[in-house]
Coordinates of C-alpha atoms and ligand atoms in Angstrom, one line a residue:
X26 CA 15.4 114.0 -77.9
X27 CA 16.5 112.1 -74.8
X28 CA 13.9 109.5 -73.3
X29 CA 14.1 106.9 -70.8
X30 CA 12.5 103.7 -70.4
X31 CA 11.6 102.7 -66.6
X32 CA 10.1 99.5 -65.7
X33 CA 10.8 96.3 -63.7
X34 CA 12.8 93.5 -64.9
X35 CA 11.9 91.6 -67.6
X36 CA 9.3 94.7 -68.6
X37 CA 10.0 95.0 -72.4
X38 CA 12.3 98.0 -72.2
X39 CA 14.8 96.3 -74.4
X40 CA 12.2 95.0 -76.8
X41 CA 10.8 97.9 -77.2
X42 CA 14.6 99.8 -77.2
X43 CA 15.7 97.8 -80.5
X44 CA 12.5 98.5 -82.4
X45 CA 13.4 102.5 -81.7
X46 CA 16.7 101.8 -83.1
X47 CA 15.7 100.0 -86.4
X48 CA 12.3 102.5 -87.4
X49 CA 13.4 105.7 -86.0
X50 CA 17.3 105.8 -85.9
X51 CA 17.3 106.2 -82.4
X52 CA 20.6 105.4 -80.0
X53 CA 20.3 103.0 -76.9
X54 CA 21.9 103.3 -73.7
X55 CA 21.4 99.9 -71.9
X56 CA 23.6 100.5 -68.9
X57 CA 22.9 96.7 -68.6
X58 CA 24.2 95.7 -71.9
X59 CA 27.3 98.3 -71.3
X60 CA 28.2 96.5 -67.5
X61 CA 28.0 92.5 -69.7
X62 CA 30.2 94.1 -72.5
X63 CA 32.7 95.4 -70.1
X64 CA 32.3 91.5 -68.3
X65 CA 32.9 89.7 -71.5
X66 CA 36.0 92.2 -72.1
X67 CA 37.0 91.5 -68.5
X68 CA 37.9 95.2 -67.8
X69 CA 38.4 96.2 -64.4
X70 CA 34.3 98.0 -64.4
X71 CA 33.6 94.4 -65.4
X72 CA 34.8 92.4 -62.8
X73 CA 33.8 94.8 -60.2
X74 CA 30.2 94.8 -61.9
X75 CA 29.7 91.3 -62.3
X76 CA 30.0 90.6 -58.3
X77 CA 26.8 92.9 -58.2
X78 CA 24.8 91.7 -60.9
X79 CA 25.4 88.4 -60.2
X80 CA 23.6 88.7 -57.1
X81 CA 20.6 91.2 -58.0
X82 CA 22.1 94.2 -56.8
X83 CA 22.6 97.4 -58.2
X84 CA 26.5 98.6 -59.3
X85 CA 27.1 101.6 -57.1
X86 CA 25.9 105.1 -58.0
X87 CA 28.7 106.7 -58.4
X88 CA 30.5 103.9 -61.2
X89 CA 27.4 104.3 -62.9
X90 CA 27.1 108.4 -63.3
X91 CA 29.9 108.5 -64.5
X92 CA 29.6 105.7 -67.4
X93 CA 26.4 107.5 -68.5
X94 CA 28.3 111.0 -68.4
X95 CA 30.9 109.9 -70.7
X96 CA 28.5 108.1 -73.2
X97 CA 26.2 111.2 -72.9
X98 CA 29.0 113.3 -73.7
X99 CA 30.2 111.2 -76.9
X100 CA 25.9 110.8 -78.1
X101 CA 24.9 114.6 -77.4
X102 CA 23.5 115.5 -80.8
X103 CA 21.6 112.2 -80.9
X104 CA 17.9 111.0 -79.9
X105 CA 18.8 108.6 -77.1
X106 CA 16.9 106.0 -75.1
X107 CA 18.4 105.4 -71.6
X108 CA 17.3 102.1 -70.8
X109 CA 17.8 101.0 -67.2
X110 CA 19.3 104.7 -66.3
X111 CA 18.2 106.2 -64.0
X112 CA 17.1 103.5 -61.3
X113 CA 18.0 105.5 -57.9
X114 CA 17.1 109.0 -57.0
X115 CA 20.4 110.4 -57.1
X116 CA 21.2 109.1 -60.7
X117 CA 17.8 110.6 -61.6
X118 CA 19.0 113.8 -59.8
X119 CA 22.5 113.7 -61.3
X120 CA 21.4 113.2 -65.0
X121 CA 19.2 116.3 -64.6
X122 CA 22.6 118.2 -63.6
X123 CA 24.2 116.5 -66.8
X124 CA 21.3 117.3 -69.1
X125 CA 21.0 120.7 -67.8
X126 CA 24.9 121.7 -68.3
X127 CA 24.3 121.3 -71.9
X128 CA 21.0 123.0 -72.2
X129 CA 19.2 119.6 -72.8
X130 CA 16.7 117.7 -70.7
X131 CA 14.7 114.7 -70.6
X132 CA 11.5 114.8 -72.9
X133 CA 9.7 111.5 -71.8
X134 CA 9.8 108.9 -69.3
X135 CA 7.8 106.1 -70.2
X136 CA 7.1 103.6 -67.5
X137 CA 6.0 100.0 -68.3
X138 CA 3.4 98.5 -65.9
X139 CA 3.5 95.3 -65.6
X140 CA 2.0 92.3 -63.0
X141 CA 5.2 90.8 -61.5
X142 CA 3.9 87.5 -61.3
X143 CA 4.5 87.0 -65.1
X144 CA 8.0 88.5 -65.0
X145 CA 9.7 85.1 -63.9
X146 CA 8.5 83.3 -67.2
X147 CA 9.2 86.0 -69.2
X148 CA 12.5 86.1 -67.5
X149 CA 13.8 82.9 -67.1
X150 CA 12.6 82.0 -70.8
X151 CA 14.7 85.0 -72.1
X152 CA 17.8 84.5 -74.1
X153 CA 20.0 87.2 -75.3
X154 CA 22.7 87.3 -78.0
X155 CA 26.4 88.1 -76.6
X156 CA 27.2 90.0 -79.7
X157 CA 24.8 92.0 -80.2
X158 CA 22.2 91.9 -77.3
X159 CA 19.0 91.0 -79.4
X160 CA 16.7 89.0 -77.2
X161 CA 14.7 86.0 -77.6
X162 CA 12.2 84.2 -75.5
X163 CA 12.1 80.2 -75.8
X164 CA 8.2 80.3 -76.2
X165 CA 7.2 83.5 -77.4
X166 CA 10.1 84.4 -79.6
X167 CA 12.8 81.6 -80.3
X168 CA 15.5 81.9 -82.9
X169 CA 15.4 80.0 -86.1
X170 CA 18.7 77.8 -85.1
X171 CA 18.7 77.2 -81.3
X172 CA 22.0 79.0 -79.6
X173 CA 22.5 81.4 -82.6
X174 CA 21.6 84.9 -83.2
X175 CA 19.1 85.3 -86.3
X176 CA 20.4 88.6 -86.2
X177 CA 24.4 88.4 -86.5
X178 CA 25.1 84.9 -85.7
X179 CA 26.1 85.6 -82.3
X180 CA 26.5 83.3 -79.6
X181 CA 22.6 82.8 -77.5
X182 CA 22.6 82.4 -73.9
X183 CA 21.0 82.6 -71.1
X184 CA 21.5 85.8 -68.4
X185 CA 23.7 84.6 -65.3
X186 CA 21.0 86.9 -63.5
X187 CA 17.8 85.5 -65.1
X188 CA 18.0 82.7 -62.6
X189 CA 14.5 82.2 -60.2
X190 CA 16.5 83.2 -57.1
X191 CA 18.7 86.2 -58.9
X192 CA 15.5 87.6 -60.3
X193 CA 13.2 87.3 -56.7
X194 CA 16.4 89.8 -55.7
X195 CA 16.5 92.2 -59.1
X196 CA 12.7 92.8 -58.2
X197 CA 13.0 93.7 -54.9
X198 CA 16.2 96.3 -56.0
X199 CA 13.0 97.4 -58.3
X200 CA 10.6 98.0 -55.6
X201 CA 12.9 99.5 -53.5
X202 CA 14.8 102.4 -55.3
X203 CA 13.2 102.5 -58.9
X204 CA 9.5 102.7 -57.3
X205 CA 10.9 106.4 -55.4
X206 CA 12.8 107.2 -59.0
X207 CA 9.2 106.5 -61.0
X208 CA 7.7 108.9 -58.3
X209 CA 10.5 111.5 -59.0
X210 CA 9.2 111.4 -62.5
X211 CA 5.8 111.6 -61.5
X212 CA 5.7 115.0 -59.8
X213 CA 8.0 116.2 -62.6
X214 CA 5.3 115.6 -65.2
X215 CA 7.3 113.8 -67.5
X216 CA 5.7 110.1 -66.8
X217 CA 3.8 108.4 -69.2
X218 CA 2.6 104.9 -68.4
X219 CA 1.8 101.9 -70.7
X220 CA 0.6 98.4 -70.6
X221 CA 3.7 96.8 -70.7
X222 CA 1.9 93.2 -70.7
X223 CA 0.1 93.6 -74.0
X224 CA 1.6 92.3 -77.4
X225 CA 4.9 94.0 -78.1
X226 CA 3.5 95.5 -81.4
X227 CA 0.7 97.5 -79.4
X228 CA 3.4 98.5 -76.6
X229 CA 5.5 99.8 -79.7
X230 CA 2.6 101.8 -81.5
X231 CA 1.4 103.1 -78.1
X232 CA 4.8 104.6 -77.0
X233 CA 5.0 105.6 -80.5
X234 CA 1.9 107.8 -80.0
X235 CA 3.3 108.8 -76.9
X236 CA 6.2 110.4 -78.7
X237 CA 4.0 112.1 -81.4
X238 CA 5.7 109.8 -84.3
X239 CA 2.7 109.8 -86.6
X240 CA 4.3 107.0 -89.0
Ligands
AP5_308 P1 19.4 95.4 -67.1 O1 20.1 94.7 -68.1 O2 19.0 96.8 -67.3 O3 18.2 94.5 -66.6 P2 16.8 94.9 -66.1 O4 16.5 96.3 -65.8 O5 16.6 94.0 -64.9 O6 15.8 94.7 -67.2 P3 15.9 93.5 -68.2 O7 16.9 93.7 -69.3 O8 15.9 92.2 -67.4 O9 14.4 93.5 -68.8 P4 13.8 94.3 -70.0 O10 12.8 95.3 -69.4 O11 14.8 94.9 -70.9 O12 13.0 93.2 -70.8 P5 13.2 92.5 -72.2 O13 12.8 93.5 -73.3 O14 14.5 91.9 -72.3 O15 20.3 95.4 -65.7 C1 21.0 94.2 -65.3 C2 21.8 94.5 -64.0 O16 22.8 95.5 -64.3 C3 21.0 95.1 -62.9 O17 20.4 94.1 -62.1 C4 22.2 95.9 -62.1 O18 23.0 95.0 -61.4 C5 23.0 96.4 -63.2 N1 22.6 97.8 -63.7 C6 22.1 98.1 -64.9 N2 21.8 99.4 -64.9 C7 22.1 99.9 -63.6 C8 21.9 101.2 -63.0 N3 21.4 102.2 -63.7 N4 22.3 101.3 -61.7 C9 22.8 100.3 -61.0 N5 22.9 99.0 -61.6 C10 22.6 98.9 -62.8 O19 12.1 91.4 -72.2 C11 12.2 90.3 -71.3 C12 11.6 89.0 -72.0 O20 10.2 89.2 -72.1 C13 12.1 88.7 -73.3 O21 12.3 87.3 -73.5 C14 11.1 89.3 -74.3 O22 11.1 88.5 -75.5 C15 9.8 89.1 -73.5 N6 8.9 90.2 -73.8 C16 9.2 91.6 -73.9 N7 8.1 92.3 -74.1 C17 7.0 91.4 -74.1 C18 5.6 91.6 -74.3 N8 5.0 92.8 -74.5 N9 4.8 90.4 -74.2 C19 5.4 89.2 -74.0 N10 6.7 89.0 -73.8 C20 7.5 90.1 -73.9
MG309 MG1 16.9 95.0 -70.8

């Protein structure tokens, strides 16, 4: 089963990826959390990446169909959630032509609506381990020792890009060429919306239901 997870920044897509993960098994592709790992290892995708995402912008089409084709390639017998793939037209376009090659396809989209004015709170309040990408919120969901990872003990931190002025720029990228990609969806039939701004536990059991995972 391949799904994806579409929605603005700061949305709950990677909330909602990591409880996938622990109750059903599921594999997550955060092309995000694939561009920081390759920053913090200082390869040369890093260093080109961080340039971009340091400023709100999207890392090019092309470096990014062909990161996803290679981890497609090495995950193909597995139920994956692409989270944050595909935010342009032609990466929507070009995962069909990957899917499609190896008689797969995607089976759900599942958008999360949400108002933008409460995505800077939720943004610049979020912290994310460096090890192993769990995330926090100082209000809503802070970690027993501040700066540690409940999870692993990882290093906390804030996101370079969850600053006011990075985000104001990651939301307009949203508006501009994820808006067209939800559309894309849209006419194919495969779109399911949700609320993203209720509690993360009805988000979970509604995409859940979505899914037809009856446990
Ligand atoms: P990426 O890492 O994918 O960031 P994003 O899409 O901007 O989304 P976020 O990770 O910020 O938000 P999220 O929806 O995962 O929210 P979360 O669950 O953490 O991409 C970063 C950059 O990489 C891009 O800007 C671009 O440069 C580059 N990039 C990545 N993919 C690319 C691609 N395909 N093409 C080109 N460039 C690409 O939640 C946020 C906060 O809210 C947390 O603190 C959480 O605790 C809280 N929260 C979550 N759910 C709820 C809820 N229901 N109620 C209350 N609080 C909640
Ligand atoms: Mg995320």
């Amino acid at each position: 089963m391949k799904i994806i997870f579409i929605g603005a920044p700061g949305s709950g897509k990677g909330t909602q990826s990591r409880e996938f993960i622990d109750k059903y098994g599921y594999v997550q592709l955060s092309t995000g959390d694939l561009l920081r790992g390759a920053i913090i290892q200082g390869s040369d995708l890093g260093i080109l990446a961080k340039n971009f995402m340091d400023q709100g912008k999207l890392v090019p089409d092309e470096i990014m169909i062909g990161l996803v084709k290679n981890y497609l390639t090495s995950q193909s017998e597995k139920s994956v959630i692409l989270d944050g793939f595909p935010r342009t037209i032609a990466q929507a376009e070009s995962l069909d032509l990957m899917l499609k090659s190896n008689a797969d396809q995607i089976d759900k989209v599942i958008y999360f609506k949400i108002n933008p004015q409460i995505l800077v709170e939720r943004l610049t309040g979020r912290r994310t381990c460096t090890n192993c990408s769990e995330i926090y919120h100082i209000k809503t969901k802070p970690g027993k020792a501040s700066g540690v990872c409940d999870k692993c003990g990882g290093q906390v931190v804030q996101r370079p890009d969850d600053k006011e002025d990075v985000i104001v720029e990651r939301l307009a990228q949203f508006e501009k060429n994820t808006g067209p990609t939800i559309e894309y969806y849209r006419t194919k039939k495969t779109l399911f919306e949700i609320d993203g701004m209720q509690r993360p536990s009805i988000v979970f059991e509604e995409i859940k239901k979505s899914l037809g995972l009856l446990i």
